[in-house]
XYZ file of C-alpha atoms in Angstrom:
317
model
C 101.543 185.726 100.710
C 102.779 184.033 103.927
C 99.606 181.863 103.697
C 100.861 180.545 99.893
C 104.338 180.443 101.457
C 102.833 178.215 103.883
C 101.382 175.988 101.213
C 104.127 175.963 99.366
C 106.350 174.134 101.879
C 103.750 172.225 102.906
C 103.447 170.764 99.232
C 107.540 170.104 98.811
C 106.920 168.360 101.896
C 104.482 165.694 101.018
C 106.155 165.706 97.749
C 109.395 164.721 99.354
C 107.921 162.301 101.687
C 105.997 160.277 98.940
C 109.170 160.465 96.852
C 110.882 158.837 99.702
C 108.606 156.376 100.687
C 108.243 155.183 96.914
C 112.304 154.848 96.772
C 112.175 152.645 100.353
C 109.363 150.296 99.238
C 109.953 149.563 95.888
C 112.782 147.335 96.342
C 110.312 146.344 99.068
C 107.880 145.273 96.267
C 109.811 144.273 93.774
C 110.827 141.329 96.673
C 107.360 140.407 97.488
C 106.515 140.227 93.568
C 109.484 138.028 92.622
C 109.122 135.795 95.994
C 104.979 135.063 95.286
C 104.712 135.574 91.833
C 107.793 134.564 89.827
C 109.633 131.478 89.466
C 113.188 132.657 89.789
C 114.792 128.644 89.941
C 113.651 125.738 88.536
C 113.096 123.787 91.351
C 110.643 126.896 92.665
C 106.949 125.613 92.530
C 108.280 121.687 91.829
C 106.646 118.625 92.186
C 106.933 118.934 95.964
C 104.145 119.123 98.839
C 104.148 123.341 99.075
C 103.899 123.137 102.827
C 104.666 119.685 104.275
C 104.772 121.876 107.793
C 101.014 122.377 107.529
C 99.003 118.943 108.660
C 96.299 119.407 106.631
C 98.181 120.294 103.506
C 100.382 117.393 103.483
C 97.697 115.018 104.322
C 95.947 116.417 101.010
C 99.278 115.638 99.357
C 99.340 111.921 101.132
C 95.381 111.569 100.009
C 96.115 112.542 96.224
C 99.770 110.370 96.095
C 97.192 107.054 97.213
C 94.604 108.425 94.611
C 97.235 108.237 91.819
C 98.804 105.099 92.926
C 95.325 103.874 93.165
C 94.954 104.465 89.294
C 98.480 104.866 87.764
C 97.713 102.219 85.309
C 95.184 104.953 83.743
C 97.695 107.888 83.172
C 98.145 109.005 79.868
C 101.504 111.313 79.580
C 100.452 114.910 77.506
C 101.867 117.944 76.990
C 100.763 120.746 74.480
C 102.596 124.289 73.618
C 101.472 128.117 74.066
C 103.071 131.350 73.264
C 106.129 129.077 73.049
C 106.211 127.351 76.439
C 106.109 123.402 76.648
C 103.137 122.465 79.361
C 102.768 118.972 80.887
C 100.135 117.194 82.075
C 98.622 113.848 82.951
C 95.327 112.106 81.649
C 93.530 109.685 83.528
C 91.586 108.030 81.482
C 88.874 106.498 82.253
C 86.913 105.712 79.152
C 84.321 108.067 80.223
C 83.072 110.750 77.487
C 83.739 113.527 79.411
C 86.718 114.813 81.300
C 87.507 117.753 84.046
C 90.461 119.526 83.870
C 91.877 120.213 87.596
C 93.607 123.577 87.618
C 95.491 123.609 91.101
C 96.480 127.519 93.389
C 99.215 129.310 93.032
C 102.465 127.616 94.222
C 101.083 123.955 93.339
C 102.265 121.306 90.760
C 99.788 118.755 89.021
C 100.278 116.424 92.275
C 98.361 118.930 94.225
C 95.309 118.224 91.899
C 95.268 114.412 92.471
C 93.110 115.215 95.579
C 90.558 117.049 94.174
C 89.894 114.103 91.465
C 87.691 111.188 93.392
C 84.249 112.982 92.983
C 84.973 113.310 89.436
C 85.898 109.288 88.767
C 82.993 108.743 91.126
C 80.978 110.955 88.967
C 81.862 109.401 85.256
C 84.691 111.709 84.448
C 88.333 111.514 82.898
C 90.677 113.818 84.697
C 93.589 115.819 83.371
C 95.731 117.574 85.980
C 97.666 120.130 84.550
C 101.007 121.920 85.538
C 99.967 124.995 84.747
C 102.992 127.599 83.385
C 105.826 127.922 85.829
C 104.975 125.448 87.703
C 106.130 121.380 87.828
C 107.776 120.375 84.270
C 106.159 123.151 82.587
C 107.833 125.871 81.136
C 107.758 130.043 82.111
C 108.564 132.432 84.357
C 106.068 134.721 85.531
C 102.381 133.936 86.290
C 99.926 136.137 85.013
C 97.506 135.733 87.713
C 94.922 133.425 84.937
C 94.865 135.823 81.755
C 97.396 134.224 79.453
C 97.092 131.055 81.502
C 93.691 130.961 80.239
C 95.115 130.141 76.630
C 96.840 127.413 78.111
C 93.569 125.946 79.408
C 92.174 126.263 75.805
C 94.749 124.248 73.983
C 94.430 121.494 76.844
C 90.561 121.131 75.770
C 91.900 121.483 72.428
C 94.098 118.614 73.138
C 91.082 116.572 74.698
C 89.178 117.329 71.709
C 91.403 116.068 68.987
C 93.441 113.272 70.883
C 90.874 112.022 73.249
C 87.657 112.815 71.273
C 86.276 114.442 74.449
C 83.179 116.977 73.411
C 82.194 117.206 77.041
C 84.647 119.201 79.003
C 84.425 120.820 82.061
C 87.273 122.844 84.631
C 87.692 122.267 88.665
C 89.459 125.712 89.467
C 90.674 126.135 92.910
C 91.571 129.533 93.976
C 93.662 131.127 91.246
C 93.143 128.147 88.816
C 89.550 129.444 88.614
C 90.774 132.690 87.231
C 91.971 130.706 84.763
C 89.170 128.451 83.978
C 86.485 131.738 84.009
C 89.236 133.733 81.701
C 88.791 130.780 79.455
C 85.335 130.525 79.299
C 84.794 134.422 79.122
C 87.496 134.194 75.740
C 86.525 134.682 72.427
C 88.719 131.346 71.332
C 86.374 129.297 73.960
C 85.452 126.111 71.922
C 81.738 124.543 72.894
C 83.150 121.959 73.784
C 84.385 123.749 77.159
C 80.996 123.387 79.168
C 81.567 125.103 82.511
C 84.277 125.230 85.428
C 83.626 124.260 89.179
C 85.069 126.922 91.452
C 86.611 126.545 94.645
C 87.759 129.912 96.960
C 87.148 132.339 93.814
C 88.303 136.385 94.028
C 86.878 139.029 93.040
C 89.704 140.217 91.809
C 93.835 139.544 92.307
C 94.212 142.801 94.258
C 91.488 142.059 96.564
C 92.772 138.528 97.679
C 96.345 139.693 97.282
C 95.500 142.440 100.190
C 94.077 140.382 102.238
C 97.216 137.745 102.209
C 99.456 141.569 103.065
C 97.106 142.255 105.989
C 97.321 138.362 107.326
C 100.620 138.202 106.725
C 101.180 141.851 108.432
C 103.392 142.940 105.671
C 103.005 147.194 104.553
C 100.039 147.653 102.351
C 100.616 150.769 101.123
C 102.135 151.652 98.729
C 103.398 148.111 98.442
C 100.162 146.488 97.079
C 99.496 148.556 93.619
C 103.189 148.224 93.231
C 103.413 144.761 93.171
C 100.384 144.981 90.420
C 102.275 147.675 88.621
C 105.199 144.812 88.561
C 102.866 142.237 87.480
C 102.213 144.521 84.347
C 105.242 145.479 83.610
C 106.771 141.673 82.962
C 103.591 140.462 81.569
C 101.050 142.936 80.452
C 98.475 141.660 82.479
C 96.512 144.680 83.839
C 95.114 143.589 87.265
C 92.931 146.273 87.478
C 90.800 145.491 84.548
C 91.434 141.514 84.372
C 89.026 140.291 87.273
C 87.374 137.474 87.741
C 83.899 139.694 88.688
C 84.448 141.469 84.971
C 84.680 137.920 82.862
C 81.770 135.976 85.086
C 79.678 138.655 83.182
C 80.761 137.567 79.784
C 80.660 134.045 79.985
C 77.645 132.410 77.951
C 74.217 131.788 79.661
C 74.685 128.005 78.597
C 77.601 127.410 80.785
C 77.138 126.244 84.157
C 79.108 126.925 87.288
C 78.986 125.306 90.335
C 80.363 127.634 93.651
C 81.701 126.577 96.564
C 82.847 128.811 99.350
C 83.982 128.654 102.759
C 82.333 130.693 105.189
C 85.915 130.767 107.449
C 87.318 131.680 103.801
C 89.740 134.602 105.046
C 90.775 135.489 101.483
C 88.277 134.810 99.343
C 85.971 135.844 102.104
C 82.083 135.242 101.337
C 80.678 139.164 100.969
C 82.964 139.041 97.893
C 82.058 135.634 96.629
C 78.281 136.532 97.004
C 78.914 139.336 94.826
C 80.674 136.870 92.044
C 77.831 134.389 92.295
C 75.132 137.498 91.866
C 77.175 138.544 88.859
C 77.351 135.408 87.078
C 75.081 135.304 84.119
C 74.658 131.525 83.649
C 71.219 130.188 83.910
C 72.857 126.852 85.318
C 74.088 128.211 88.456
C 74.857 127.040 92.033
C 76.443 127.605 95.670
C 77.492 125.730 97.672
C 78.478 127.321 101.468
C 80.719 124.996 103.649
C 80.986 125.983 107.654
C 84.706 124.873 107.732
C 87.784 124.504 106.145
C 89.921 127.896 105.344
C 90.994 128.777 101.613
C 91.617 125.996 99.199
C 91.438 123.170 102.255
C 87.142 122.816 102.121
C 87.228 119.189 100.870
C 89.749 117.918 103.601
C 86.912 119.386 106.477
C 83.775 118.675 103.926
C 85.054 115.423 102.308
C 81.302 113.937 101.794
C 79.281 117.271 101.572
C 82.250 118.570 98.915
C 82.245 115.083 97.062
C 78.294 115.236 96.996
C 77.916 118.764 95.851
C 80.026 118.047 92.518
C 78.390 114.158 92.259
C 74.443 115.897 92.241
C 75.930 118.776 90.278
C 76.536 116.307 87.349
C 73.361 114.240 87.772
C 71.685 117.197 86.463
């Protein structure tokens, strides 16, 4: 009896004290979920350099500006619609007959794609950079961490298609744009014409990254992390848990190809986890691609000619 007694107390207890830690961190959550994944102004996630403090970053932003200037006579205005939200974009267009959609990180406008589009003109492509939902001029609110972005990506090509009689298509995903591209490809609505993606900094999955960001950025993981993905389904349905990027590289078609590239200094997309994507993938027109430096998202700026070479021989297959 005193032993159940015991137990009893013991179970009120840790009752109590997860009761009170979930009523301390939620608001906790709930800040770090509207701060990193929802656009609560309009001028949130502009047309602005996301971290002019960081060299490398704006010297991207500098790099991609010249690009643009370099070819502004080329760009095409766009915009399409999904699930009722207006999405812009600009085509460069370079009479090619086939054309790379650049789908930029989290946080970044079209601008931030600019830089990642010389290997592709050098390589015979037309680029569209996209703002992607909630980000730039395009409408929305919440991101949905690539699942109902993925849509997005599939009116683009069908945009391409129809306007730009483009049969050739291909996507340049960096870091959460690759969920994206790889939800796209993985969809039932994927037209042919969408051949493959080039990935830069892939996850696993959301979570996974999303932890690692917590632990560099020292912020309480538990029970902070699953709440912010219980907040991410809550506004927009999206369940983290079961939308990965490891889960649709396994239903993609065998005909699609997709080119890798990771950083080995990659702390969030860090490469025990992006073997494991590559091993998973299912295309018979695969490749990786391992650079020694450069941290997430910034490989080109410490790989220009290796990065820029790896995409030009990728296409001369």
């Amino acid at each position: 009896m005193v032993l159940l007694i015991i137990l009893s107390v013991l179970a009120v207890l840790l009752i109590g004290g997860l009761v009170a830690m979930f009523i301390y961190t939620y608001p906790i959550s709930k800040m770090v979920y509207e701060t990193q994944l929802v656009r609560t102004t309009d001028e949130k996630w502009g047309r602005v350099c996301s971290a002019p403090e960081n060299e490398e970053q704006l010297k991207m932003w500098n790099d991609g500006i010249a690009w643009m200037e370099k070819h502004k006579d080329k760009i095409v205005e766009v915009k399409t619609e999904n699930d009722g939200f207006k999405l812009y974009g600009e085509y460069f267009d370079f009479s090619k007959d086939r054309t790379v959609i650049i789908i930029p990180g989290r946080c970044e406008s079209l601008m931030y794609s600019y830089y990642f589009a010389p290997p592709y003109e050098k390589a015979g492509f037309n680029v569209l950079v996209i703002d992607t939902r909630c980000h730039g001029k395009s409408d929305g609110k919440y991101n949905t961490i690539g699942v109902k972005e993925s849509g997005d990506i599939i009116k683009w090509c069908e945009l391409l298609h129809k306007d730009f009689s483009q049969n050739d298509i291909y996507i340049h995903g960096i870091c959460i744009g690759t969920s994206s591209g790889l939800f796209a490809l993985s969809s039932d609505k994927c037209p042919s014409y969408l051949k493959g993606l080039v990935t830069e900094g892939c996850y696993v999955s959301f979570r996974e990254t999303f932890k690692r960001h917590m632990m560099y950025e020292k912020r309480p993981r538990f029970p902070v992390l699953d709440l912010v993905m219980h907040h991410i389904n809550k506004h927009t349905g999206t369940n983290v848990y079961k939308s990965t990027p490891l889960n649709a590289i396994k239903k993609i078609k065998e005909n699609h190809r997709i080119l890798f590239l990771y950083g080995e200094q990659d702390i969030f997309s860090i490469p025990s986890k992006s073997q494991k994507l590559f091993d998973a993938c299912v295309s018979k027109d695969k490749k990786l691609v391992w650079f020694e430096k450069g941290g997430h998202s910034h490989l080109r700026i410490n790989n220009t000619e290796k990065y820029d070479q790896a995409i030009i021989d990728f296409f001369k297959q």
